[in-house]
mmCIF file of C-alpha atoms in Angstrom:
data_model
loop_
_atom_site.group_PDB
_atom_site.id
_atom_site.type_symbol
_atom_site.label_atom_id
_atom_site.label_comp_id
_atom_site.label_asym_id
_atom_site.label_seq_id
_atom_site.Cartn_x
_atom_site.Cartn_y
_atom_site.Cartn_z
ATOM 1 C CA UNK A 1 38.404 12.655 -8.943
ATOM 2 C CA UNK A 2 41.719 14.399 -8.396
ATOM 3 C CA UNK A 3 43.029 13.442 -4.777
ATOM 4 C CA UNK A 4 46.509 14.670 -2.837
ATOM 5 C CA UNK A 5 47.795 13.691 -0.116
ATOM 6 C CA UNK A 6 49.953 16.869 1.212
ATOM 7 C CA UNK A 7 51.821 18.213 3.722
ATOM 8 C CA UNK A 8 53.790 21.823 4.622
ATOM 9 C CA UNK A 9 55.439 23.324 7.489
ATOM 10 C CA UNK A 10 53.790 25.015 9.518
ATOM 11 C CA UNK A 11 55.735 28.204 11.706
ATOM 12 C CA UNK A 12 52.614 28.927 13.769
ATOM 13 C CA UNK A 13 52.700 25.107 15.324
ATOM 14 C CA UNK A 14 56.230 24.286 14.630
ATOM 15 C CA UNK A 15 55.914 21.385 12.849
ATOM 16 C CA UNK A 16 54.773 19.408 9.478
ATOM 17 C CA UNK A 17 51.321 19.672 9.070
ATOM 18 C CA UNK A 18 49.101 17.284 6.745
ATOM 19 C CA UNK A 19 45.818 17.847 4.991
ATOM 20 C CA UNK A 20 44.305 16.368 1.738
ATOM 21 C CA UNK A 21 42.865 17.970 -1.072
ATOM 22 C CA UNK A 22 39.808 16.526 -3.325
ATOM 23 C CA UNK A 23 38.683 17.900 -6.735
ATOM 24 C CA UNK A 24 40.137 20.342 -9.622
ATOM 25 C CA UNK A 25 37.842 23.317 -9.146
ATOM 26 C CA UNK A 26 35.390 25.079 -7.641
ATOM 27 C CA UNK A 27 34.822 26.533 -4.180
ATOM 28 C CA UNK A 28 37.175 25.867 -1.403
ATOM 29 C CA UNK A 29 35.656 24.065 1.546
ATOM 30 C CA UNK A 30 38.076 23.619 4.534
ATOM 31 C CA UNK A 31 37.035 20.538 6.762
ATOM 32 C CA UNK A 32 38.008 20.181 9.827
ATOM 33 C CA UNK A 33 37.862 16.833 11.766
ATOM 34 C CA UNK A 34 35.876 15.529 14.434
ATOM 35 C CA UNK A 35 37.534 14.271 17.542
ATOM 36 C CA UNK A 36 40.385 12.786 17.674
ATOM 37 C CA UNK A 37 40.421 12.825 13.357
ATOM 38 C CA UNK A 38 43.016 12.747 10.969
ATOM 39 C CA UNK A 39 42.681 14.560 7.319
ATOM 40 C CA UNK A 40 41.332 11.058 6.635
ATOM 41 C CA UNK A 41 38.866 10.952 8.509
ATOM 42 C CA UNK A 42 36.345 12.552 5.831
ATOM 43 C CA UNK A 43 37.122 10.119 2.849
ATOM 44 C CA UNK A 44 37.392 6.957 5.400
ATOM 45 C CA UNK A 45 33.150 7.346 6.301
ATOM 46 C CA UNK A 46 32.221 7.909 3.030
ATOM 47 C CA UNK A 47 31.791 12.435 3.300
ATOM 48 C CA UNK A 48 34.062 12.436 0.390
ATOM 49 C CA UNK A 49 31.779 10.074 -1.698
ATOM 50 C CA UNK A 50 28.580 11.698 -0.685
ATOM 51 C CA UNK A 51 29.586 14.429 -2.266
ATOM 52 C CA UNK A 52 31.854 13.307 -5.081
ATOM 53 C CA UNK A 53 28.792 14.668 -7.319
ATOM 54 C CA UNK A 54 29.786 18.717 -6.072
ATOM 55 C CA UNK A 55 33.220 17.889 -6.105
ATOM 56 C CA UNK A 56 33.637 16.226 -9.982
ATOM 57 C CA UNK A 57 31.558 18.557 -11.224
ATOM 58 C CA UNK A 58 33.862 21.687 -10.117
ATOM 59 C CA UNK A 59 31.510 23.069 -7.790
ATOM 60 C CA UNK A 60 33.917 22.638 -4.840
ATOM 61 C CA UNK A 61 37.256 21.789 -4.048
ATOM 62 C CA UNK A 62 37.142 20.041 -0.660
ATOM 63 C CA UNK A 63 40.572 20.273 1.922
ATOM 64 C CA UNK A 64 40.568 18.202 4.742
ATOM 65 C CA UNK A 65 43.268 19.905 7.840
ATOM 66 C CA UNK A 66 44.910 18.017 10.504
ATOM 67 C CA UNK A 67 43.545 18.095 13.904
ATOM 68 C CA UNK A 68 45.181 19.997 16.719
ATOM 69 C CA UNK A 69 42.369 19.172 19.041
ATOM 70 C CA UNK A 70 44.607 16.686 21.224
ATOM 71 C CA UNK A 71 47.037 19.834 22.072
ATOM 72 C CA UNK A 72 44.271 21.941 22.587
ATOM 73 C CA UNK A 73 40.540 21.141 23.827
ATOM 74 C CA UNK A 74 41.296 17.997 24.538
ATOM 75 C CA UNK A 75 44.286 18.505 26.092
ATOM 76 C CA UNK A 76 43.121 17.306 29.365
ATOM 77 C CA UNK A 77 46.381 17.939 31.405
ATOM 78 C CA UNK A 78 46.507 21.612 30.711
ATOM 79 C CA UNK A 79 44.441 24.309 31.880
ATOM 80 C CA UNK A 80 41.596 26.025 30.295
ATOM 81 C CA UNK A 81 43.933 29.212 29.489
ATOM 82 C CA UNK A 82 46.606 26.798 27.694
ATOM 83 C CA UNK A 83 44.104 25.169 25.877
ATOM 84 C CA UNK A 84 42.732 27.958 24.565
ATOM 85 C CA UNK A 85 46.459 29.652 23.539
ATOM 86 C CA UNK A 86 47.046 26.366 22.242
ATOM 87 C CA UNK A 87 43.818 26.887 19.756
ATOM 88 C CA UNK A 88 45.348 29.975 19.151
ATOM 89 C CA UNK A 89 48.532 28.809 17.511
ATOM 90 C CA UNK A 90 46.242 26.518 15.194
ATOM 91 C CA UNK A 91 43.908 29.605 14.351
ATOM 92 C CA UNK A 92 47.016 31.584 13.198
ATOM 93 C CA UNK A 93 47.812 28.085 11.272
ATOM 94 C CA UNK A 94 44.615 27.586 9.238
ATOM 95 C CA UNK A 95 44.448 31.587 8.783
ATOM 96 C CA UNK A 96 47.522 32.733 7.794
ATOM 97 C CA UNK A 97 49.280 29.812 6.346
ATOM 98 C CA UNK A 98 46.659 26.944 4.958
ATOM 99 C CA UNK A 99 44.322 29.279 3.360
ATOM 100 C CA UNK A 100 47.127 31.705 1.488
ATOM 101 C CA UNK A 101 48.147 28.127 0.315
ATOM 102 C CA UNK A 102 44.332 27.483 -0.678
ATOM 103 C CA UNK A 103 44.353 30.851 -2.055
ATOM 104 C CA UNK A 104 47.057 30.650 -4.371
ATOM 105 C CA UNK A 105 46.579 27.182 -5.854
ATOM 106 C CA UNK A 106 43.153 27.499 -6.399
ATOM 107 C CA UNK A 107 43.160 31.257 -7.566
ATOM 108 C CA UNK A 108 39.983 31.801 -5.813
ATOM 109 C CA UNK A 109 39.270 35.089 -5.039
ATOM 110 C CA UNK A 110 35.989 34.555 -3.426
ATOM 111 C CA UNK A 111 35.452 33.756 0.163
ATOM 112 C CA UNK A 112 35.965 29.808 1.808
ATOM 113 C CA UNK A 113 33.376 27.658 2.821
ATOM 114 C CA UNK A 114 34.321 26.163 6.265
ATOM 115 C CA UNK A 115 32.417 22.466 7.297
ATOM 116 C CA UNK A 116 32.690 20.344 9.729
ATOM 117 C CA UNK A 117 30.724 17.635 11.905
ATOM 118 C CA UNK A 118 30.577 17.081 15.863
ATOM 119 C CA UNK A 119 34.105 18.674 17.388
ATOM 120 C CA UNK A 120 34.646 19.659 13.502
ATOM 121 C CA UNK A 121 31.018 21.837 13.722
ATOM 122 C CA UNK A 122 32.741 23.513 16.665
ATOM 123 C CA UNK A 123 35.608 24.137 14.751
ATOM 124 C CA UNK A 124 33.337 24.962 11.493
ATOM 125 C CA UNK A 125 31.249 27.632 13.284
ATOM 126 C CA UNK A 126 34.315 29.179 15.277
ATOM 127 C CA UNK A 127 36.229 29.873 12.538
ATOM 128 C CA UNK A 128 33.110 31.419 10.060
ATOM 129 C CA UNK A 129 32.636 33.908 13.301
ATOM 130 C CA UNK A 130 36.248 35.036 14.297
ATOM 131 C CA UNK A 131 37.358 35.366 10.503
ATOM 132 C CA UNK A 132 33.881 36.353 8.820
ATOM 133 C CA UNK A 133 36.005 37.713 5.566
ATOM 134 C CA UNK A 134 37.580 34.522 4.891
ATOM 135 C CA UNK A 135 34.742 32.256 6.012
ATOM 136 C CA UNK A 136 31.425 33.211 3.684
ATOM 137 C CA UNK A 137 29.912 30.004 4.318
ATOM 138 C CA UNK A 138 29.552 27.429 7.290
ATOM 139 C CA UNK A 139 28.091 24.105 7.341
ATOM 140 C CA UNK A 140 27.814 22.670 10.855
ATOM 141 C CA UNK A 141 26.332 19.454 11.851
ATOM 142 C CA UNK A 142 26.096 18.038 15.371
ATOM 143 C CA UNK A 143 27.931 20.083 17.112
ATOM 144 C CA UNK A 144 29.027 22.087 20.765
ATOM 145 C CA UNK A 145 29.280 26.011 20.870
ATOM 146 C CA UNK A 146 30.374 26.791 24.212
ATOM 147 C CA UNK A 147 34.333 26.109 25.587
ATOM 148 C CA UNK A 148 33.239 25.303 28.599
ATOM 149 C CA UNK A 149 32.453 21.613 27.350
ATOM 150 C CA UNK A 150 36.060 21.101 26.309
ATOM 151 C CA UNK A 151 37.541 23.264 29.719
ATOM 152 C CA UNK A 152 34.825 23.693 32.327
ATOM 153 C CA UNK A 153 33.997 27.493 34.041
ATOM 154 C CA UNK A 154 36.710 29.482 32.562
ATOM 155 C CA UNK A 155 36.066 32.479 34.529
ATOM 156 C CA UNK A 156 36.962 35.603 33.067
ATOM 157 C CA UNK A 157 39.735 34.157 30.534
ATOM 158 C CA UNK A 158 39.886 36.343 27.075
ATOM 159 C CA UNK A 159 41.369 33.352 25.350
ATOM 160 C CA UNK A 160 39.054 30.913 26.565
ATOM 161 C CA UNK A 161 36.147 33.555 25.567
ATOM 162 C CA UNK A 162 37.121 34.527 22.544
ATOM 163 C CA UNK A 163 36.805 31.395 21.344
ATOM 164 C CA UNK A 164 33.240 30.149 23.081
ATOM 165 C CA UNK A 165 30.879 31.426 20.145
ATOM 166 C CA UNK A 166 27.653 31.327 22.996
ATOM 167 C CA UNK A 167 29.553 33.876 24.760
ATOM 168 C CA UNK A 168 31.261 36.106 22.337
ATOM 169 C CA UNK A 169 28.528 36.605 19.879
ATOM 170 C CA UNK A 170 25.888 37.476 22.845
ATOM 171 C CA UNK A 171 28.387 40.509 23.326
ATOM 172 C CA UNK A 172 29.470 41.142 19.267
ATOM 173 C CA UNK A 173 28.601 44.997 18.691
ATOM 174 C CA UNK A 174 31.253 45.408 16.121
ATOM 175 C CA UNK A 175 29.714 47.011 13.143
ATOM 176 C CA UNK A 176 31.824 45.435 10.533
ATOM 177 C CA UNK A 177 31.383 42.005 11.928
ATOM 178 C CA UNK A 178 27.741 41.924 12.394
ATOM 179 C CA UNK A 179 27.477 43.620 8.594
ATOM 180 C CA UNK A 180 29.591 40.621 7.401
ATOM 181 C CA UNK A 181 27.390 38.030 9.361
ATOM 182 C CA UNK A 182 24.548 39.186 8.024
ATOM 183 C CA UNK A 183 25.972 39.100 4.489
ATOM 184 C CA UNK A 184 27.410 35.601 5.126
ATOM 185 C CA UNK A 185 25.774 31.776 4.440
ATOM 186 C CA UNK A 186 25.373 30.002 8.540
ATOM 187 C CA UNK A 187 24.154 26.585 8.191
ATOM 188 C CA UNK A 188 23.463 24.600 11.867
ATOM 189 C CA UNK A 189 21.589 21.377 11.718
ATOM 190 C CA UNK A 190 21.579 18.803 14.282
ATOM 191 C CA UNK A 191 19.476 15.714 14.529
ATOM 192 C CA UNK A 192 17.367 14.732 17.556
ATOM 193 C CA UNK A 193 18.240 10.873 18.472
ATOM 194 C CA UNK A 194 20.733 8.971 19.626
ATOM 195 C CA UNK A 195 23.835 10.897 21.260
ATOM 196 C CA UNK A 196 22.449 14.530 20.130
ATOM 197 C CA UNK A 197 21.146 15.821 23.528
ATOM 198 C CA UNK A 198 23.889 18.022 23.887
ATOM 199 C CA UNK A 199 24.384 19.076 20.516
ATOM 200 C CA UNK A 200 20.273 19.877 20.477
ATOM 201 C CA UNK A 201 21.093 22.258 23.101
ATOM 202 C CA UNK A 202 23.764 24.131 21.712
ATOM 203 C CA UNK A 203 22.324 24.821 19.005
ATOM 204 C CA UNK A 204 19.275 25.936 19.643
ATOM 205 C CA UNK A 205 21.759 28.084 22.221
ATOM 206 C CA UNK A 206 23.456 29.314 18.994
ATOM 207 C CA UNK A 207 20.120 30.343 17.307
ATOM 208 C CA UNK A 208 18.919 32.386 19.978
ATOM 209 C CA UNK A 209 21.700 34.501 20.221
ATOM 210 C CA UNK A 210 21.349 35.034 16.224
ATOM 211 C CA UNK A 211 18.648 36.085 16.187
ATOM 212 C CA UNK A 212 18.647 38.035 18.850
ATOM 213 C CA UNK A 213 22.071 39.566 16.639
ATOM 214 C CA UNK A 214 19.853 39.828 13.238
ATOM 215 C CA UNK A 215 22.101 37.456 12.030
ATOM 216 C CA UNK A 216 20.788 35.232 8.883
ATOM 217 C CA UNK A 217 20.945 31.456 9.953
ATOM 218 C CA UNK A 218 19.538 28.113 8.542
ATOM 219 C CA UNK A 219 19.094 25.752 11.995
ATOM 220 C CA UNK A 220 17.678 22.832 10.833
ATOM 221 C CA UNK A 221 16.489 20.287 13.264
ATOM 222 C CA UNK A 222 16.131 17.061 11.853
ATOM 223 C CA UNK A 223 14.045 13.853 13.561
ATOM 224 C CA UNK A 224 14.022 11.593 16.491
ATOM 225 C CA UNK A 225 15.483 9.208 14.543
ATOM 226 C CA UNK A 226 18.940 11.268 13.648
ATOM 227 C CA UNK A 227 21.514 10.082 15.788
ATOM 228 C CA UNK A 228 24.992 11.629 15.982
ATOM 229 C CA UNK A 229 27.039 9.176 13.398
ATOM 230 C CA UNK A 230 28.199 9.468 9.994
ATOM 231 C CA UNK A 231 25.697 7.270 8.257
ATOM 232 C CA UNK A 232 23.196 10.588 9.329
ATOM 233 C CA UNK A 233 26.087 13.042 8.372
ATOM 234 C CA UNK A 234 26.660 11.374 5.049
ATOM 235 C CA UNK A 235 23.001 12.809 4.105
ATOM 236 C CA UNK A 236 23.086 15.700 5.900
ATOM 237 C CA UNK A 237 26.223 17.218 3.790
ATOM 238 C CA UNK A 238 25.242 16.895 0.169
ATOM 239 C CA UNK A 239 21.576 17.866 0.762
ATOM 240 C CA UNK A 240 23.307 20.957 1.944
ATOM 241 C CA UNK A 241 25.624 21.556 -0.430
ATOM 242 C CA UNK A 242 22.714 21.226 -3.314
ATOM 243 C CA UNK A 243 20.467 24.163 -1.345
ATOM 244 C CA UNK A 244 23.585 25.963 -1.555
ATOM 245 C CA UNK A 245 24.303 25.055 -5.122
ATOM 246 C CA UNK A 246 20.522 26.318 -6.364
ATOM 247 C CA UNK A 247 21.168 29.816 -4.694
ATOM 248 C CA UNK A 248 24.451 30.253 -6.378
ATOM 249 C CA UNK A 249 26.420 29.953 -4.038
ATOM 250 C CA UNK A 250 29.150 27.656 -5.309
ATOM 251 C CA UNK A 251 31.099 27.419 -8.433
#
């Protein structure tokens, strides 16, 4: 498998940013890290592994970001408003500078897959809503939806809320981004055991408010028995990825 270890500067955060890349081909997935994760984090419980078939194969190109989460929503010595311009500078980061990179390397003209599990989900989900035309796909496992579990009641903060999916989406009537939605690939799962209780409830949260919106979405509740690790995760992703796969929607 062809693995990088990389880095570039970034002018939206001010400062080296790292990420890793896995595979030669295929379409680009952007992962984004649970809490407190590095790029590593994905190839250090075994994600990368799990899905080494997709990824040696050319169906995917997999690139794992930095986390800004410790400047941002979990930044617990600044307010909910800093937090959420803090987000901000990392959203004009992934957007404007890591996936022109993607872009160009990969010559993929296509739409990105986004991915991520637990804060990563958040992350996942966030992005495939605010930036529907560079996001076509979204695989989210085990995660929150609403800001107000990283910053409390934010009151009537546009930062905060324009980055707190539950809320935004309730109040989407933009034409051209419920259209995209619709045309789009949303994929929620959660399990029900250990450490999900949360998670559960955000997303069934989440799939309320799509339908309510029209808006296509897979939300796949799996057992009693699925807790909120990686061992869970590790199945979750390539079983995924193959659906995906059979409907054409990869390489």
């Amino acid at each position: 498998m062809n693995f990088e270890r990389r880095s570039h500067y970034s002018g939206a955060l001010g400062r080296e940013m790292y990420f890793n890349k896995y595979g030669h081909a295929g379409r680009p997935v952007v992962v984004f890290p649970s809490s407190g994760g590095s790029q590593h984090e994905f190839g250090d419980f075994g994600m990368i592994e799990a899905a080494a078939d997709f990824i040696n194969r050319g169906k995917i190109t997999v690139y794992t970001v930095s986390s800004f989460d410790g400047e941002s929503w979990l930044a617990d010595w600044k307010n909910a408003h800093d937090k959420a311009e803090a987000h901000n500078a990392y959203d004009a980061y992934i957007v404007q500078e890591m996936v022109p990179l993607i872009r160009h390397e990969s010559q993929w003209g296509g739409s990105l897959m986004s991915m991520g599990a637990s804060m990563g989900a958040f992350h996942a989900v966030n992005f495939a809503l605010r930036h529907p035309d560079v996001f076509g796909a979204c695989i989210a496992l085990s995660g929150v939806y609403d800001t107000r579990f990283f910053t409390g009641d934010f009151g009537d903060d546009l930062a905060v809320y324009q980055n707190s999916p539950i809320d935004y989406l309730w109040n989407m009537s933009d034409p051209w981004f419920l259209d995209q939605y619709r045309q789009n690939d949303f994929i929620v799962c959660v399990g029900q055991g250990a450490w999900e209780s949360p998670h559960i409830y955000d997303t069934s949260r989440l799939q309320e408010v799509f339908v309510a919106k029209n808006i296509p979405g897979w939300f796949d509740f799996w057992g009693s028995d699925v807790a909120h690790d990686w061992p869970w995760w590790r199945k979750q992703w390539p079983y995924f990825l193959s659906v995906l796969e059979k409907q054409g929607k990869l390489a």
